[in-house]
PDB file of C-alpha atoms in Angstrom:
ATOM      1  CA  MET A  14     -50.858  54.725  36.066  1.00 70.00           C
ATOM      2  CA  THR A  15     -49.922  57.977  34.326  1.00 87.00           C
ATOM      3  CA  THR A  16     -47.357  60.379  35.989  1.00 94.00           C
ATOM      4  CA  HIS A  17     -49.018  63.848  36.670  1.00 96.00           C
ATOM      5  CA  ILE A  18     -47.055  66.861  37.166  1.00 97.00           C
ATOM      6  CA  TYR A  19     -48.899  69.854  38.736  1.00 96.00           C
ATOM      7  CA  SER A  20     -47.379  73.290  37.953  1.00 96.00           C
ATOM      8  CA  GLY A  21     -48.374  76.645  36.912  1.00 94.00           C
ATOM      9  CA  PRO A  22     -47.480  78.937  34.151  1.00 94.00           C
ATOM     10  CA  LEU A  23     -45.083  81.073  36.114  1.00 94.00           C
ATOM     11  CA  SER A  24     -43.896  78.527  38.704  1.00 94.00           C
ATOM     12  CA  MET A  25     -40.094  78.556  38.734  1.00 95.00           C
ATOM     13  CA  PHE A  26     -40.066  75.425  40.966  1.00 96.00           C
ATOM     14  CA  GLY A  27     -42.710  73.715  38.710  1.00 97.00           C
ATOM     15  CA  ALA A  28     -40.405  74.385  35.723  1.00 98.00           C
ATOM     16  CA  LYS A  29     -37.523  72.689  37.409  1.00 97.00           C
ATOM     17  CA  VAL A  30     -39.460  69.597  37.889  1.00 98.00           C
ATOM     18  CA  GLU A  31     -40.883  69.505  34.265  1.00 98.00           C
ATOM     19  CA  ILE A  32     -37.403  70.096  32.798  1.00 98.00           C
ATOM     20  CA  ALA A  33     -36.084  67.324  34.949  1.00 98.00           C
ATOM     21  CA  ALA A  34     -38.852  64.878  33.836  1.00 98.00           C
ATOM     22  CA  ARG A  35     -38.340  66.006  30.113  1.00 98.00           C
ATOM     23  CA  GLU A  36     -34.445  65.449  30.506  1.00 98.00           C
ATOM     24  CA  LYS A  37     -35.175  61.928  31.781  1.00 97.00           C
ATOM     25  CA  GLY A  38     -37.722  61.012  29.060  1.00 97.00           C
ATOM     26  CA  VAL A  39     -40.436  60.431  31.614  1.00 95.00           C
ATOM     27  CA  PRO A  40     -43.872  60.270  30.177  1.00 95.00           C
ATOM     28  CA  PHE A  41     -46.171  62.674  32.098  1.00 97.00           C
ATOM     29  CA  LYS A  42     -49.404  64.612  31.827  1.00 97.00           C
ATOM     30  CA  LEU A  43     -48.790  68.270  32.749  1.00 97.00           C
ATOM     31  CA  VAL A  44     -51.714  69.885  34.689  1.00 96.00           C
ATOM     32  CA  MET A  45     -51.462  73.625  34.771  1.00 94.00           C
ATOM     33  CA  VAL A  46     -53.386  74.808  38.030  1.00 93.00           C
ATOM     34  CA  PRO A  47     -55.614  78.000  37.730  1.00 89.00           C
ATOM     35  CA  PHE A  48     -53.796  81.127  37.756  1.00 84.00           C
ATOM     36  CA  ALA A  49     -54.858  84.648  38.801  1.00 79.00           C
ATOM     37  CA  LYS A  50     -53.084  87.984  38.346  1.00 74.00           C
ATOM     38  CA  GLY A  51     -50.564  88.892  40.898  1.00 71.00           C
ATOM     39  CA  ASP A  52     -48.568  85.790  40.594  1.00 71.00           C
ATOM     40  CA  VAL A  53     -51.110  83.689  42.627  1.00 76.00           C
ATOM     41  CA  TYR A  54     -52.715  80.201  42.028  1.00 83.00           C
ATOM     42  CA  GLU A  55     -56.600  80.589  42.671  1.00 84.00           C
ATOM     43  CA  PRO A  56     -58.732  78.775  42.920  1.00 87.00           C
ATOM     44  CA  LYS A  57     -56.448  75.934  44.654  1.00 90.00           C
ATOM     45  CA  HIS A  58     -56.423  72.856  42.616  1.00 93.00           C
ATOM     46  CA  PRO A  59     -57.848  69.898  44.836  1.00 93.00           C
ATOM     47  CA  GLU A  60     -55.027  67.546  44.159  1.00 93.00           C
ATOM     48  CA  VAL A  61     -52.372  70.098  45.182  1.00 94.00           C
ATOM     49  CA  LEU A  62     -54.506  70.614  48.340  1.00 94.00           C
ATOM     50  CA  ARG A  63     -54.471  66.866  48.877  1.00 94.00           C
ATOM     51  CA  VAL A  64     -50.670  66.299  48.438  1.00 96.00           C
ATOM     52  CA  ASN A  65     -49.437  69.658  49.940  1.00 93.00           C
ATOM     53  CA  PRO A  66     -52.163  70.684  52.466  1.00 93.00           C
ATOM     54  CA  VAL A  67     -50.009  73.045  54.446  1.00 92.00           C
ATOM     55  CA  LYS A  68     -48.152  75.173  51.704  1.00 92.00           C
ATOM     56  CA  GLN A  69     -50.884  74.545  49.053  1.00 93.00           C
ATOM     57  CA  GLN A  70     -48.220  75.030  46.341  1.00 93.00           C
ATOM     58  CA  VAL A  71     -46.926  73.478  43.183  1.00 96.00           C
ATOM     59  CA  PRO A  72     -45.057  71.525  42.003  1.00 96.00           C
ATOM     60  CA  VAL A  73     -46.743  68.314  42.850  1.00 96.00           C
ATOM     61  CA  LEU A  74     -45.938  65.068  41.332  1.00 97.00           C
ATOM     62  CA  VAL A  75     -48.232  62.028  41.383  1.00 96.00           C
ATOM     63  CA  ASP A  76     -46.889  58.822  40.140  1.00 93.00           C
ATOM     64  CA  ASP A  77     -48.339  55.389  40.791  1.00 85.00           C
ATOM     65  CA  GLU A  78     -48.427  55.124  44.670  1.00 88.00           C
ATOM     66  CA  VAL A  79     -46.205  58.242  45.226  1.00 95.00           C
ATOM     67  CA  SER A  80     -47.358  61.656  45.800  1.00 96.00           C
ATOM     68  CA  LEU A  81     -44.643  64.355  46.363  1.00 97.00           C
ATOM     69  CA  PHE A  82     -44.243  68.002  46.638  1.00 96.00           C
ATOM     70  CA  ASP A  83     -41.075  70.173  46.741  1.00 95.00           C
ATOM     71  CA  SER A  84     -39.086  70.268  43.819  1.00 96.00           C
ATOM     72  CA  THR A  85     -35.770  68.908  45.410  1.00 96.00           C
ATOM     73  CA  GLN A  86     -37.621  65.987  46.767  1.00 96.00           C
ATOM     74  CA  ILE A  87     -39.118  65.392  43.367  1.00 97.00           C
ATOM     75  CA  PHE A  88     -35.656  65.455  41.852  1.00 97.00           C
ATOM     76  CA  GLU A  89     -34.618  62.851  44.244  1.00 97.00           C
ATOM     77  CA  TYR A  90     -37.604  60.679  43.381  1.00 97.00           C
ATOM     78  CA  LEU A  91     -37.118  60.999  39.648  1.00 97.00           C
ATOM     79  CA  GLU A  92     -33.526  59.975  39.940  1.00 97.00           C
ATOM     80  CA  ASP A  93     -34.296  56.884  41.895  1.00 96.00           C
ATOM     81  CA  ARG A  94     -37.323  55.838  39.768  1.00 95.00           C
ATOM     82  CA  TYR A  95     -35.684  56.794  36.410  1.00 95.00           C
ATOM     83  CA  PRO A  96     -31.881  56.426  36.969  1.00 97.00           C
ATOM     84  CA  SER A  97     -31.036  57.055  33.262  1.00 97.00           C
ATOM     85  CA  PRO A  98     -29.981  59.523  32.177  1.00 97.00           C
ATOM     86  CA  ALA A  99     -28.378  60.299  35.328  1.00 97.00           C
ATOM     87  CA  LEU A 100     -28.909  63.910  36.603  1.00 98.00           C
ATOM     88  CA  TRP A 101     -26.553  63.599  39.501  1.00 97.00           C
ATOM     89  CA  PRO A 102     -22.819  62.960  39.308  1.00 97.00           C
ATOM     90  CA  GLU A 103     -21.586  59.572  39.674  1.00 94.00           C
ATOM     91  CA  GLY A 104     -19.244  59.797  42.721  1.00 94.00           C
ATOM     92  CA  ILE A 105     -20.401  60.226  46.158  1.00 97.00           C
ATOM     93  CA  ALA A 106     -18.463  63.467  46.730  1.00 97.00           C
ATOM     94  CA  GLU A 107     -19.428  64.842  43.453  1.00 96.00           C
ATOM     95  CA  ARG A 108     -22.983  64.084  43.939  1.00 97.00           C
ATOM     96  CA  ALA A 109     -22.931  65.639  47.499  1.00 97.00           C
ATOM     97  CA  ARG A 110     -21.362  68.897  45.940  1.00 97.00           C
ATOM     98  CA  ALA A 111     -24.054  68.954  43.315  1.00 98.00           C
ATOM     99  CA  ARG A 112     -26.850  68.626  45.826  1.00 98.00           C
ATOM    100  CA  GLN A 113     -25.277  71.390  47.848  1.00 98.00           C
ATOM    101  CA  LEU A 114     -25.245  73.585  44.711  1.00 98.00           C
ATOM    102  CA  GLU A 115     -29.006  72.902  44.135  1.00 98.00           C
ATOM    103  CA  GLN A 116     -29.834  73.835  47.635  1.00 97.00           C
ATOM    104  CA  LYS A 117     -27.841  76.963  47.515  1.00 98.00           C
ATOM    105  CA  SER A 118     -29.551  77.971  44.348  1.00 98.00           C
ATOM    106  CA  ASP A 119     -32.966  77.695  46.133  1.00 97.00           C
ATOM    107  CA  GLU A 120     -32.010  78.751  49.643  1.00 97.00           C
ATOM    108  CA  VAL A 121     -29.173  81.152  49.239  1.00 98.00           C
ATOM    109  CA  PHE A 122     -29.477  82.848  45.732  1.00 98.00           C
ATOM    110  CA  PHE A 123     -33.370  82.846  45.171  1.00 98.00           C
ATOM    111  CA  PRO A 124     -34.206  84.458  48.440  1.00 98.00           C
ATOM    112  CA  ASN A 125     -32.587  87.556  47.085  1.00 98.00           C
ATOM    113  CA  VAL A 126     -34.883  87.488  44.000  1.00 98.00           C
ATOM    114  CA  ILE A 127     -37.895  86.779  46.219  1.00 96.00           C
ATOM    115  CA  LYS A 128     -37.188  90.197  47.967  1.00 97.00           C
ATOM    116  CA  LEU A 129     -37.172  91.890  44.669  1.00 97.00           C
ATOM    117  CA  PHE A 130     -40.757  90.690  43.758  1.00 94.00           C
ATOM    118  CA  GLY A 131     -41.913  93.322  46.282  1.00 93.00           C
ATOM    119  CA  LEU A 132     -39.515  96.041  45.329  1.00 97.00           C
ATOM    120  CA  GLN A 133     -40.151  96.452  41.624  1.00 95.00           C
ATOM    121  CA  GLU A 134     -41.262 100.040  42.190  1.00 96.00           C
ATOM    122  CA  ALA A 135     -38.243 100.786  44.490  1.00 96.00           C
ATOM    123  CA  MET A 136     -35.325  99.298  42.692  1.00 97.00           C
ATOM    124  CA  GLN A 137     -33.080 102.071  44.108  1.00 97.00           C
ATOM    125  CA  SER A 138     -33.957 101.523  47.659  1.00 98.00           C
ATOM    126  CA  ALA A 139     -31.407 100.016  50.047  1.00 98.00           C
ATOM    127  CA  PRO A 140     -33.186  96.690  50.209  1.00 98.00           C
ATOM    128  CA  ALA A 141     -33.377  96.175  46.639  1.00 98.00           C
ATOM    129  CA  ILE A 142     -29.690  97.176  46.168  1.00 98.00           C
ATOM    130  CA  ALA A 143     -28.825  94.670  48.749  1.00 98.00           C
ATOM    131  CA  ALA A 144     -30.681  91.983  47.002  1.00 98.00           C
ATOM    132  CA  CYS A 145     -29.022  92.723  43.677  1.00 98.00           C
ATOM    133  CA  ALA A 146     -25.710  92.701  45.449  1.00 98.00           C
ATOM    134  CA  GLY A 147     -26.369  89.353  46.804  1.00 98.00           C
ATOM    135  CA  CYS A 148     -27.297  87.915  43.592  1.00 98.00           C
ATOM    136  CA  ALA A 149     -24.060  89.482  42.034  1.00 98.00           C
ATOM    137  CA  ARG A 150     -21.959  87.743  44.640  1.00 98.00           C
ATOM    138  CA  PHE A 151     -23.490  84.280  43.876  1.00 98.00           C
ATOM    139  CA  TYR A 152     -22.743  84.953  40.102  1.00 98.00           C
ATOM    140  CA  ASP A 153     -19.111  85.626  40.954  1.00 98.00           C
ATOM    141  CA  GLU A 154     -19.115  82.260  42.938  1.00 97.00           C
ATOM    142  CA  MET A 155     -20.511  80.342  40.025  1.00 98.00           C
ATOM    143  CA  GLU A 156     -18.229  82.046  37.580  1.00 98.00           C
ATOM    144  CA  GLY A 157     -15.292  80.738  39.472  1.00 97.00           C
ATOM    145  CA  LEU A 158     -16.679  77.126  39.441  1.00 96.00           C
ATOM    146  CA  LEU A 159     -17.053  77.303  35.730  1.00 98.00           C
ATOM    147  CA  ALA A 160     -13.321  78.158  35.247  1.00 96.00           C
ATOM    148  CA  THR A 161     -12.561  74.336  35.046  1.00 94.00           C
ATOM    149  CA  ARG A 162     -15.962  72.815  33.960  1.00 96.00           C
ATOM    150  CA  GLU A 163     -18.776  73.186  31.392  1.00 97.00           C
ATOM    151  CA  TYR A 164     -21.670  72.692  33.945  1.00 98.00           C
ATOM    152  CA  LEU A 165     -21.806  73.629  37.682  1.00 98.00           C
ATOM    153  CA  ALA A 166     -21.184  70.366  39.232  1.00 97.00           C
ATOM    154  CA  GLY A 167     -19.039  68.945  36.341  1.00 96.00           C
ATOM    155  CA  PRO A 168     -21.708  67.037  34.178  1.00 97.00           C
ATOM    156  CA  TYR A 169     -25.026  68.526  33.507  1.00 98.00           C
ATOM    157  CA  SER A 170     -27.114  68.051  36.522  1.00 98.00           C
ATOM    158  CA  PHE A 171     -30.238  69.040  38.673  1.00 98.00           C
ATOM    159  CA  ALA A 172     -28.029  71.757  39.995  1.00 98.00           C
ATOM    160  CA  ASP A 173     -27.965  73.503  36.441  1.00 98.00           C
ATOM    161  CA  ILE A 174     -31.692  73.012  36.106  1.00 98.00           C
ATOM    162  CA  ALA A 175     -32.272  74.716  39.538  1.00 98.00           C
ATOM    163  CA  PHE A 176     -29.876  77.604  38.904  1.00 98.00           C
ATOM    164  CA  TYR A 177     -30.877  78.326  35.322  1.00 98.00           C
ATOM    165  CA  MET A 178     -34.526  78.557  36.326  1.00 98.00           C
ATOM    166  CA  ALA A 179     -33.496  81.073  39.352  1.00 98.00           C
ATOM    167  CA  CYS A 180     -31.413  83.021  36.901  1.00 98.00           C
ATOM    168  CA  VAL A 181     -34.542  83.428  34.455  1.00 98.00           C
ATOM    169  CA  PHE A 182     -36.471  84.918  37.406  1.00 97.00           C
ATOM    170  CA  ALA A 183     -33.529  87.103  38.659  1.00 98.00           C
ATOM    171  CA  ASP A 184     -33.283  88.627  35.215  1.00 98.00           C
ATOM    172  CA  ARG A 185     -37.122  89.172  35.252  1.00 97.00           C
ATOM    173  CA  LYS A 186     -36.881  91.051  38.485  1.00 97.00           C
ATOM    174  CA  GLY A 187     -33.861  93.346  37.647  1.00 97.00           C
ATOM    175  CA  ALA A 188     -30.922  91.222  38.961  1.00 98.00           C
ATOM    176  CA  GLY A 189     -29.581  89.462  35.882  1.00 97.00           C
ATOM    177  CA  MET A 190     -25.968  88.423  35.271  1.00 96.00           C
ATOM    178  CA  THR A 191     -23.912  90.928  33.325  1.00 96.00           C
ATOM    179  CA  GLY A 192     -20.693  90.907  31.019  1.00 96.00           C
ATOM    180  CA  ALA A 193     -18.633  90.514  34.428  1.00 95.00           C
ATOM    181  CA  ALA A 194     -19.383  86.742  34.205  1.00 97.00           C
ATOM    182  CA  PRO A 195     -18.630  85.667  30.729  1.00 98.00           C
ATOM    183  CA  ARG A 196     -18.251  81.923  31.513  1.00 98.00           C
ATOM    184  CA  LEU A 197     -21.544  82.043  33.415  1.00 98.00           C
ATOM    185  CA  LEU A 198     -23.296  83.887  30.350  1.00 98.00           C
ATOM    186  CA  ALA A 199     -21.816  80.958  28.164  1.00 98.00           C
ATOM    187  CA  TRP A 200     -23.194  78.415  30.626  1.00 98.00           C
ATOM    188  CA  ARG A 201     -26.527  80.135  30.555  1.00 98.00           C
ATOM    189  CA  THR A 202     -26.571  79.756  26.673  1.00 98.00           C
ATOM    190  CA  ARG A 203     -25.727  75.954  26.824  1.00 98.00           C
ATOM    191  CA  VAL A 204     -28.407  75.126  29.458  1.00 98.00           C
ATOM    192  CA  GLY A 205     -30.893  77.220  27.738  1.00 98.00           C
ATOM    193  CA  ASP A 206     -30.287  75.574  24.345  1.00 98.00           C
ATOM    194  CA  ARG A 207     -31.200  72.179  25.743  1.00 98.00           C
ATOM    195  CA  PRO A 208     -34.370  70.869  24.130  1.00 98.00           C
ATOM    196  CA  ALA A 209     -35.827  69.975  27.480  1.00 98.00           C
ATOM    197  CA  VAL A 210     -35.259  73.437  28.789  1.00 98.00           C
ATOM    198  CA  ARG A 211     -36.688  75.168  25.668  1.00 98.00           C
ATOM    199  CA  ALA A 212     -39.643  72.949  25.858  1.00 98.00           C
ATOM    200  CA  VAL A 213     -40.469  74.331  29.300  1.00 98.00           C
ATOM    201  CA  VAL A 214     -39.203  77.903  29.224  1.00 98.00           C
ATOM    202  CA  ASP A 215     -40.432  79.082  25.786  1.00 97.00           C
ATOM    203  CA  PRO A 216     -44.106  78.520  26.820  1.00 97.00           C
ATOM    204  CA  MET A 217     -43.454  80.320  29.938  1.00 96.00           C
ATOM    205  CA  MET A 218     -42.076  83.467  28.045  1.00 97.00           C
ATOM    206  CA  ARG A 219     -45.092  83.106  25.676  1.00 96.00           C
ATOM    207  CA  PHE A 220     -47.342  83.251  28.596  1.00 94.00           C
ATOM    208  CA  LEU A 221     -45.504  86.327  30.031  1.00 94.00           C
ATOM    209  CA  ALA A 222     -45.875  88.080  26.767  1.00 95.00           C
ATOM    210  CA  SER A 223     -49.508  87.279  26.558  1.00 94.00           C
ATOM    211  CA  GLU A 224     -49.884  89.033  29.878  1.00 91.00           C
ATOM    212  CA  GLY A 225     -48.179  92.024  28.656  1.00 92.00           C
ATOM    213  CA  ARG A 226     -45.146  91.479  30.919  1.00 92.00           C
ATOM    214  CA  GLU A 227     -41.544  91.944  29.774  1.00 93.00           C
ATOM    215  CA  VAL A 228     -39.655  88.885  28.543  1.00 96.00           C
ATOM    216  CA  PRO A 229     -35.948  88.740  29.409  1.00 96.00           C
ATOM    217  CA  ALA A 230     -33.812  89.854  26.459  1.00 95.00           C
ATOM    218  CA  PHE A 231     -31.799  86.604  26.292  1.00 96.00           C
ATOM    219  CA  LEU A 232     -35.217  84.679  25.972  1.00 96.00           C
ATOM    220  CA  GLN A 233     -36.830  86.706  23.263  1.00 93.00           C
ATOM    221  CA  ARG A 234     -36.761  84.267  20.461  1.00 81.00           C
TER     222      ARG A 234
END
């Protein structure tokens, strides 16, 4: 049975899953669900509704007898199903720290970016300034981690995939990293130059451009 990944042209979480599958060399069929202006996916794809009936969101992965939603759960499945190349560190403690970093990217950093989605016309407002400050604090924390390593958890991992994609969306919404985090900027270049990452992010940026939306400067090829 062919593995199917259901995503969308501007789905950050779908992009995470697709990058991970490409890094692992998993053969898959990518299904882009219908997209409507306003960053919504309409009409809802029937397979997405079947697998994720409550949230009705991508990403969804269908592989053999397994149907999953939620990018983190899909990460874990891919690691079990396709263990090589590994995208979690080898040691138990190291894996735990990497999982924590991936979770913090989604649940601590990215909520600040989500707030900015509705504040693009009010970027000088108190809520927008607070959201940008939250992003900046997280950048500082990651800058500190990179003082002794090339990637967030030591070896390249799911944690890097998750945070890289979150950073793409943060930059789009006005909370991008600055020269105050030189190690983090170098990390962003290292991750962004990976073939699996470019294979996913470049089409997303082309879609943005086709919609007349601004493409982050660091992704203007």
